[in-house]
Coordinates of C-alpha atoms in Angstrom, one line a residue:
M1 CA -60.7 83.1 -73.5
A2 CA -61.1 79.6 -74.8
K3 CA -58.2 77.3 -73.9
P4 CA -56.0 76.9 -77.0
T5 CA -55.3 73.6 -78.7
F6 CA -51.7 73.1 -77.6
A7 CA -50.5 71.9 -81.0
H8 CA -51.3 75.4 -82.3
S9 CA -51.1 77.4 -79.0
P10 CA -49.8 81.0 -79.0
L11 CA -46.5 79.8 -77.5
H12 CA -45.8 77.8 -80.7
Q13 CA -46.0 80.8 -83.0
P14 CA -42.7 82.2 -84.3
L15 CA -41.8 85.8 -83.6
R16 CA -40.2 87.9 -86.3
L17 CA -38.3 90.9 -85.0
A18 CA -37.6 94.2 -86.7
C19 CA -34.0 93.1 -87.5
G20 CA -35.4 90.3 -89.7
I21 CA -34.5 87.4 -87.4
S22 CA -37.3 85.0 -86.5
I23 CA -37.5 83.2 -83.1
P24 CA -39.1 79.8 -83.6
N25 CA -41.4 80.0 -80.6
R26 CA -42.4 82.3 -77.8
I27 CA -40.3 80.7 -75.0
A28 CA -37.1 82.2 -73.9
K29 CA -34.5 81.1 -71.4
S30 CA -33.6 84.3 -69.5
A31 CA -30.0 84.8 -68.3
M32 CA -28.7 83.0 -65.3
S33 CA -25.2 83.0 -63.9
E34 CA -23.6 79.8 -65.1
Q35 CA -20.0 80.4 -63.8
L36 CA -18.7 77.8 -66.2
A37 CA -15.9 79.7 -68.0
D38 CA -12.3 78.9 -67.3
R39 CA -10.2 81.0 -65.0
H40 CA -9.2 83.2 -67.9
G41 CA -12.8 83.9 -69.0
S42 CA -13.0 81.6 -71.9
P43 CA -16.2 79.5 -72.5
T44 CA -15.7 75.8 -71.7
T45 CA -17.1 72.6 -73.1
D46 CA -19.3 72.4 -70.0
L47 CA -20.9 75.7 -71.1
Q48 CA -21.4 74.4 -74.6
Q49 CA -23.0 71.2 -73.4
L50 CA -25.3 73.1 -71.0
Y51 CA -26.7 75.3 -73.8
A52 CA -26.9 72.3 -76.2
A53 CA -29.2 70.6 -73.6
W54 CA -31.4 73.7 -73.4
A55 CA -31.5 74.0 -77.2
K56 CA -32.4 70.3 -77.6
G57 CA -35.2 71.0 -75.2
G58 CA -36.9 73.2 -77.7
T59 CA -36.2 76.7 -76.4
G60 CA -36.9 79.4 -78.9
L61 CA -34.5 82.0 -77.6
L62 CA -31.5 81.4 -75.3
I63 CA -29.9 84.4 -73.5
T64 CA -26.5 83.8 -72.0
G65 CA -25.5 84.6 -68.5
N66 CA -23.7 87.9 -68.2
V67 CA -20.6 88.1 -70.3
M68 CA -18.1 90.7 -69.0
I69 CA -17.0 93.5 -71.2
D70 CA -14.0 94.3 -69.0
H71 CA -11.6 91.8 -67.4
R72 CA -11.1 94.2 -64.5
A73 CA -14.6 93.7 -63.2
F74 CA -16.5 90.4 -62.6
V75 CA -20.0 89.8 -61.4
E76 CA -18.8 86.4 -60.2
P77 CA -15.7 84.3 -60.7
R78 CA -15.7 82.1 -63.8
N79 CA -17.9 84.6 -65.8
V80 CA -17.1 84.6 -69.5
V81 CA -15.1 87.7 -70.6
L82 CA -15.1 88.8 -74.2
E83 CA -13.1 92.0 -74.9
D84 CA -10.8 90.9 -77.7
A85 CA -10.4 88.0 -80.2
Q86 CA -8.4 85.8 -77.8
F87 CA -11.4 83.5 -76.9
L88 CA -13.3 83.9 -80.2
Q89 CA -13.1 80.3 -81.2
A90 CA -14.4 79.1 -77.9
N91 CA -17.3 81.5 -78.2
K92 CA -18.0 80.3 -81.7
L93 CA -18.4 76.7 -80.4
W94 CA -20.7 78.0 -77.7
A95 CA -22.9 79.7 -80.2
Q96 CA -23.0 76.7 -82.5
A97 CA -23.9 74.4 -79.7
A98 CA -26.9 76.6 -78.8
Q99 CA -28.1 76.9 -82.4
A100 CA -27.8 73.2 -83.3
N101 CA -31.5 72.6 -83.0
G102 CA -32.8 75.8 -84.4
S103 CA -32.8 78.0 -81.3
K104 CA -31.6 81.6 -81.5
I105 CA -29.0 82.8 -79.0
I106 CA -28.0 86.3 -77.9
M107 CA -25.2 87.2 -75.6
Q108 CA -26.0 89.2 -72.5
I109 CA -23.2 91.8 -72.1
N110 CA -22.6 93.5 -68.8
H111 CA -20.4 95.5 -66.4
P112 CA -21.1 95.0 -62.7
G113 CA -20.1 98.5 -61.5
R114 CA -20.2 98.8 -57.8
V115 CA -21.3 95.2 -57.2
A116 CA -18.2 93.6 -58.8
V117 CA -17.1 90.6 -56.7
L118 CA -13.6 90.6 -58.3
P119 CA -11.0 91.8 -58.0
L120 CA -11.4 91.6 -54.2
F121 CA -8.9 94.3 -53.2
K122 CA -9.6 96.9 -55.7
K123 CA -12.3 99.6 -55.5
P124 CA -15.1 99.0 -58.0
I125 CA -16.2 101.8 -60.3
A126 CA -19.7 103.3 -60.2
P127 CA -21.6 106.4 -61.2
S128 CA -21.0 107.8 -57.7
A129 CA -19.0 106.8 -54.6
I130 CA -22.0 105.2 -52.9
G131 CA -21.8 101.7 -51.6
L132 CA -24.6 99.1 -51.4
N133 CA -27.0 99.7 -48.6
L134 CA -26.2 96.3 -47.1
P135 CA -24.4 95.5 -43.8
A136 CA -20.6 95.9 -44.2
M137 CA -20.9 96.3 -48.0
N138 CA -21.3 100.1 -47.6
L139 CA -18.0 100.1 -45.7
I140 CA -15.8 97.5 -47.3
R141 CA -16.8 97.9 -51.0
V142 CA -17.4 101.6 -51.4
P143 CA -16.9 102.3 -55.2
R144 CA -15.0 105.0 -56.9
A145 CA -17.0 107.5 -59.0
M146 CA -16.2 107.2 -62.7
S147 CA -14.6 110.0 -64.7
E148 CA -16.2 111.0 -68.0
I149 CA -13.3 109.4 -69.8
E150 CA -14.1 106.1 -68.0
I151 CA -17.8 106.4 -68.9
L152 CA -16.9 106.8 -72.5
E153 CA -14.5 103.9 -72.3
Q154 CA -17.2 101.5 -71.0
I155 CA -19.6 102.6 -73.7
K156 CA -16.9 101.6 -76.2
R157 CA -16.3 98.3 -74.4
F158 CA -20.0 97.4 -74.7
A159 CA -19.7 98.0 -78.5
T160 CA -16.5 96.0 -78.8
T161 CA -17.9 93.0 -77.0
A162 CA -21.1 93.2 -79.1
A163 CA -19.1 93.2 -82.3
L164 CA -17.1 90.2 -81.1
A165 CA -20.3 88.3 -80.2
I166 CA -21.5 88.7 -83.8
Q167 CA -18.2 87.6 -85.1
A168 CA -18.6 84.5 -83.0
G169 CA -21.9 83.7 -84.6
F170 CA -24.4 84.9 -81.9
D171 CA -27.7 86.1 -83.3
G172 CA -27.4 89.3 -81.3
V173 CA -26.8 90.8 -77.9
Q174 CA -28.6 91.9 -74.8
V175 CA -27.4 95.0 -73.0
H176 CA -27.9 94.4 -69.3
A177 CA -29.4 97.5 -67.7
A178 CA -31.2 95.8 -64.8
H179 CA -30.6 94.2 -61.4
G180 CA -28.3 96.9 -60.0
Y181 CA -25.4 96.5 -62.4
L182 CA -23.5 99.5 -63.9
L183 CA -26.1 100.8 -66.4
S184 CA -28.9 100.1 -63.8
Q185 CA -26.9 102.1 -61.3
F186 CA -26.7 105.1 -63.6
L187 CA -30.6 104.9 -63.9
S188 CA -31.0 104.9 -60.1
P189 CA -31.4 108.2 -58.3
L190 CA -30.0 106.4 -55.2
A191 CA -26.8 105.2 -56.9
N192 CA -26.3 108.1 -59.2
I193 CA -26.0 111.5 -57.6
R194 CA -23.8 113.0 -60.3
T195 CA -24.4 116.6 -61.3
D196 CA -22.8 116.5 -64.7
Q197 CA -24.4 115.4 -68.0
W198 CA -24.5 111.8 -66.7
G199 CA -26.8 112.4 -63.7
G200 CA -29.2 114.7 -61.9
T201 CA -32.2 114.4 -64.2
P202 CA -34.0 111.4 -65.7
E203 CA -32.6 112.3 -69.2
N204 CA -29.0 112.5 -67.9
R205 CA -29.3 109.3 -65.8
R206 CA -30.3 107.3 -68.9
R207 CA -27.7 109.0 -71.1
I208 CA -25.1 106.2 -70.7
L209 CA -27.7 103.5 -71.6
I210 CA -28.9 105.4 -74.7
E211 CA -25.3 106.1 -75.9
T212 CA -24.5 102.4 -75.2
V213 CA -27.4 101.2 -77.3
R214 CA -26.4 103.5 -80.2
A215 CA -22.8 102.3 -80.1
V216 CA -23.9 98.6 -79.9
R217 CA -26.3 99.0 -82.8
Q218 CA -23.6 100.5 -84.9
A219 CA -21.3 97.7 -83.9
I220 CA -23.6 94.8 -84.7
G221 CA -25.5 96.3 -87.7
P222 CA -29.2 96.4 -88.4
D223 CA -29.8 92.7 -89.1
K224 CA -28.9 91.3 -85.6
I225 CA -30.9 91.3 -82.5
L226 CA -30.4 94.2 -80.1
S227 CA -32.1 93.6 -76.8
V228 CA -32.1 95.5 -73.5
K229 CA -32.9 94.1 -70.1
L230 CA -34.6 96.8 -68.0
N231 CA -36.0 96.9 -64.5
A232 CA -39.7 97.6 -64.2
A233 CA -38.6 99.3 -61.0
D234 CA -35.9 98.9 -58.4
F235 CA -38.4 98.2 -55.6
Q236 CA -36.5 100.7 -53.4
K237 CA -37.8 103.9 -52.0
G238 CA -36.1 106.6 -54.0
G239 CA -34.8 104.2 -56.6
L240 CA -35.9 103.9 -60.3
S241 CA -39.6 104.1 -60.3
Q242 CA -42.0 102.4 -62.7
E243 CA -43.0 105.7 -64.1
E244 CA -39.5 106.7 -65.0
S245 CA -38.7 103.1 -66.3
L246 CA -41.7 103.4 -68.7
Q247 CA -40.1 106.6 -70.1
V248 CA -36.8 104.8 -70.5
A249 CA -38.6 102.0 -72.4
L250 CA -40.2 104.5 -74.8
V251 CA -36.9 106.1 -75.5
L252 CA -35.4 102.7 -76.2
E253 CA -38.2 102.0 -78.6
A254 CA -37.4 105.2 -80.4
E255 CA -33.8 104.1 -80.7
G256 CA -34.9 101.0 -82.6
I257 CA -34.1 98.1 -80.3
D258 CA -35.6 94.8 -81.2
L259 CA -36.6 93.4 -77.9
L260 CA -37.1 94.7 -74.3
E261 CA -36.9 92.2 -71.5
V262 CA -38.7 93.3 -68.4
S263 CA -37.4 92.3 -65.0
G264 CA -36.9 94.1 -61.7
G265 CA -35.0 94.5 -58.5
N266 CA -31.3 94.5 -57.5
Y267 CA -28.9 93.2 -54.8
E268 CA -30.6 95.2 -52.1
S269 CA -34.1 94.3 -53.1
P270 CA -34.0 91.1 -55.3
A271 CA -37.5 91.3 -56.8
Q272 CA -36.4 89.2 -59.7
L273 CA -36.2 86.3 -57.3
G274 CA -39.6 87.0 -55.8
Y275 CA -38.3 88.9 -52.8
A276 CA -39.9 92.2 -53.6
P277 CA -41.4 94.2 -50.7
D278 CA -44.5 94.9 -52.9
R279 CA -46.9 92.0 -52.3
S280 CA -48.2 92.4 -55.8
A281 CA -44.9 91.0 -57.0
Q282 CA -45.6 87.6 -55.5
R283 CA -48.2 86.7 -58.1
D284 CA -47.8 84.5 -61.2
A285 CA -45.9 87.2 -63.1
Y286 CA -43.9 89.6 -61.0
F287 CA -43.9 92.5 -63.4
I288 CA -47.1 92.0 -65.5
H289 CA -48.5 95.3 -64.4
Y290 CA -45.5 97.1 -66.0
A291 CA -45.8 95.2 -69.2
T292 CA -49.6 96.0 -69.4
A293 CA -48.9 99.7 -68.7
L294 CA -46.1 99.8 -71.4
R295 CA -48.2 98.0 -74.0
Q296 CA -50.8 100.9 -73.8
H297 CA -48.1 103.2 -75.2
S298 CA -45.8 101.0 -77.1
K299 CA -45.5 98.3 -79.8
L300 CA -42.0 97.4 -78.8
P301 CA -41.6 93.6 -78.6
L302 CA -41.7 92.6 -74.9
M303 CA -40.2 89.7 -73.1
L304 CA -41.6 89.2 -69.5
T305 CA -39.4 87.4 -67.0
G306 CA -40.1 86.6 -63.4
G307 CA -42.5 84.2 -61.7
L308 CA -44.2 82.8 -64.8
R309 CA -45.2 79.2 -64.0
H310 CA -48.7 78.5 -65.5
V311 CA -48.9 77.6 -69.2
D312 CA -52.4 78.8 -69.6
F313 CA -51.5 82.3 -68.3
M314 CA -48.4 82.4 -70.6
N315 CA -50.6 81.6 -73.6
Q316 CA -53.1 84.2 -72.5
I317 CA -50.6 87.1 -72.3
V318 CA -49.1 86.2 -75.6
A319 CA -52.4 85.8 -77.3
N320 CA -53.8 89.1 -76.1
G321 CA -50.6 90.9 -77.1
T322 CA -49.5 92.0 -73.6
V323 CA -46.1 90.4 -74.2
D324 CA -44.4 88.7 -77.2
L325 CA -42.0 86.3 -75.4
V326 CA -42.3 84.6 -72.0
G327 CA -39.0 84.4 -70.2
L328 CA -38.2 81.7 -67.6
A329 CA -34.9 81.2 -65.8
R330 CA -34.7 79.1 -62.7
P331 CA -37.1 76.4 -63.9
F332 CA -34.6 75.6 -66.7
A333 CA -32.2 74.4 -64.0
M334 CA -34.5 71.5 -63.1
Q335 CA -36.2 71.0 -66.4
P336 CA -33.7 71.3 -69.3
D337 CA -36.5 70.3 -71.7
L338 CA -38.9 72.9 -70.2
A339 CA -39.8 74.4 -73.5
K340 CA -41.0 71.1 -74.9
Q341 CA -43.2 70.7 -71.8
L342 CA -44.7 74.1 -72.1
L343 CA -45.4 73.6 -75.8
A344 CA -47.1 70.4 -74.9
G345 CA -49.4 72.3 -72.5
Q346 CA -47.8 71.4 -69.3
S347 CA -47.1 74.0 -66.6
V348 CA -43.8 74.3 -64.8
V349 CA -43.4 71.6 -62.1
E350 CA -43.8 72.7 -58.5
P351 CA -40.4 74.2 -57.7
A352 CA -38.1 72.5 -55.2
K353 CA -37.8 74.2 -51.8
I354 CA -34.5 76.0 -51.7
P355 CA -32.9 76.7 -48.3
A356 CA -33.3 80.2 -46.9
I357 CA -32.5 82.0 -43.7
G358 CA -34.8 84.9 -44.1
Y359 CA -32.3 87.6 -45.1
K360 CA -32.9 88.5 -48.7
P361 CA -29.3 89.1 -49.9
V362 CA -28.1 85.8 -48.4
D363 CA -31.1 83.9 -49.7
A364 CA -30.4 85.3 -53.2
Y365 CA -26.9 83.8 -52.9
L366 CA -28.3 80.5 -51.8
Q367 CA -30.6 80.5 -54.9
L368 CA -27.5 81.2 -57.0
A369 CA -25.5 78.4 -55.4
W370 CA -28.4 75.9 -55.7
H371 CA -29.0 76.5 -59.3
A372 CA -25.3 76.6 -60.3
A373 CA -25.0 73.1 -58.9
Q374 CA -27.7 72.0 -61.3
F375 CA -26.0 73.6 -64.2
R376 CA -22.9 71.6 -63.6
R377 CA -25.0 68.4 -63.5
I378 CA -26.7 69.2 -66.8
S379 CA -23.4 70.2 -68.5
S380 CA -21.9 66.8 -67.6
G381 CA -24.9 64.9 -68.9
Q382 CA -26.6 64.2 -65.6
Q383 CA -30.1 64.9 -64.6
P384 CA -30.8 67.7 -62.2
K385 CA -31.1 66.6 -58.5
V386 CA -32.8 68.4 -55.7
I387 CA -30.3 69.5 -53.0
K388 CA -32.0 69.5 -49.6
G389 CA -30.9 71.5 -46.6
L390 CA -28.7 74.6 -46.0
I391 CA -25.5 72.7 -45.2
R392 CA -25.7 70.6 -48.4
T393 CA -26.4 73.7 -50.5
L394 CA -23.4 75.5 -49.0
A395 CA -21.2 72.4 -49.4
A396 CA -22.3 72.0 -53.1
F397 CA -21.1 75.5 -54.0
G398 CA -19.3 77.3 -51.2
P399 CA -15.9 75.6 -51.5
R400 CA -16.0 75.9 -55.3
M401 CA -16.9 79.6 -55.1
S402 CA -13.9 80.2 -52.7
F403 CA -11.6 78.3 -55.0
N404 CA -12.8 80.1 -58.0
I405 CA -12.3 83.5 -56.4
L406 CA -8.8 82.7 -55.3
T407 CA -7.7 81.3 -58.7
Q408 CA -9.5 83.7 -61.0
D409 CA -7.0 85.1 -63.5

């Protein structure tokens, strides 16, 4: 394929979704955990300023870090919580800051299920009473299996948060069904060993996701973006397979979602960070094989996230129709104006070396800490700054994380 003229490259083209909303270009900032809410779960001015910087940088679609649908379960301290009108004004300001330069913004809505960090001394809920297969976690954080009443409650909570997001002015929502959170746990044969209508077969394991999507669509209406984030696979023996995930995607297409974001992995196998056991996931696009396979059977608009770094490759997969949006996450922590750079034909700069100890779950936390420190700099008007060394990385985030855990409302 001839190299495109970058003033008119495929990445420049707008994308009109079935709901009628047009995204001004094909570059999306995928969700990352900002941890910039206040102790009660309200968005702060720091969060507004962070998204204003990314919008000013030319990003077509901004997807928020996970917003909690239930104040009784946090992924991390200082997550935003949106379950009633209490913080509606702060969420309106957040949406407005992101839209000021023409970007579209959707709110990622989520429940952590068994991986809830907070509250510390309460059993998390999950499809089944099965803990994470990580040292100590399968002993100290064994979840409680949800009753059917609780399952129906959480479906309703997804819909309530989605409706509030639209009231706040967001262009839509993304239902998080990836990365080992609650809906992803229901999809996993390892985490979901139920024998009722919510488990046991592929159809039953995906039931809560489909019912959630239907409830959310009813809550937001036909003219707002309804996206789902789905694992291409869990990258665990016995977990959600690519074959089953492809079937889930086709069912989601039949439900009329507007956009599917393809990712992969979870806390036990963080493939979304490049730590997949499958060596093929170490290439330029971790989950390109899944996107290619799905495209053969589906016209559903696809957003591919994970490992995309080379602008020629991004333009190629958009031009040939494999994907419709390219999603990037971590590079936005060092290049707030990344979208402008990509639209000008420049690839992502060589990533900084982030400290690692060789144990995937801990290394995933170090990634989180390192990038969260950059978000705080960007939100205060500073330039990102490389943090070198394990001790400095822990010092930049560890005490703050401990304080946030202890003071979370």
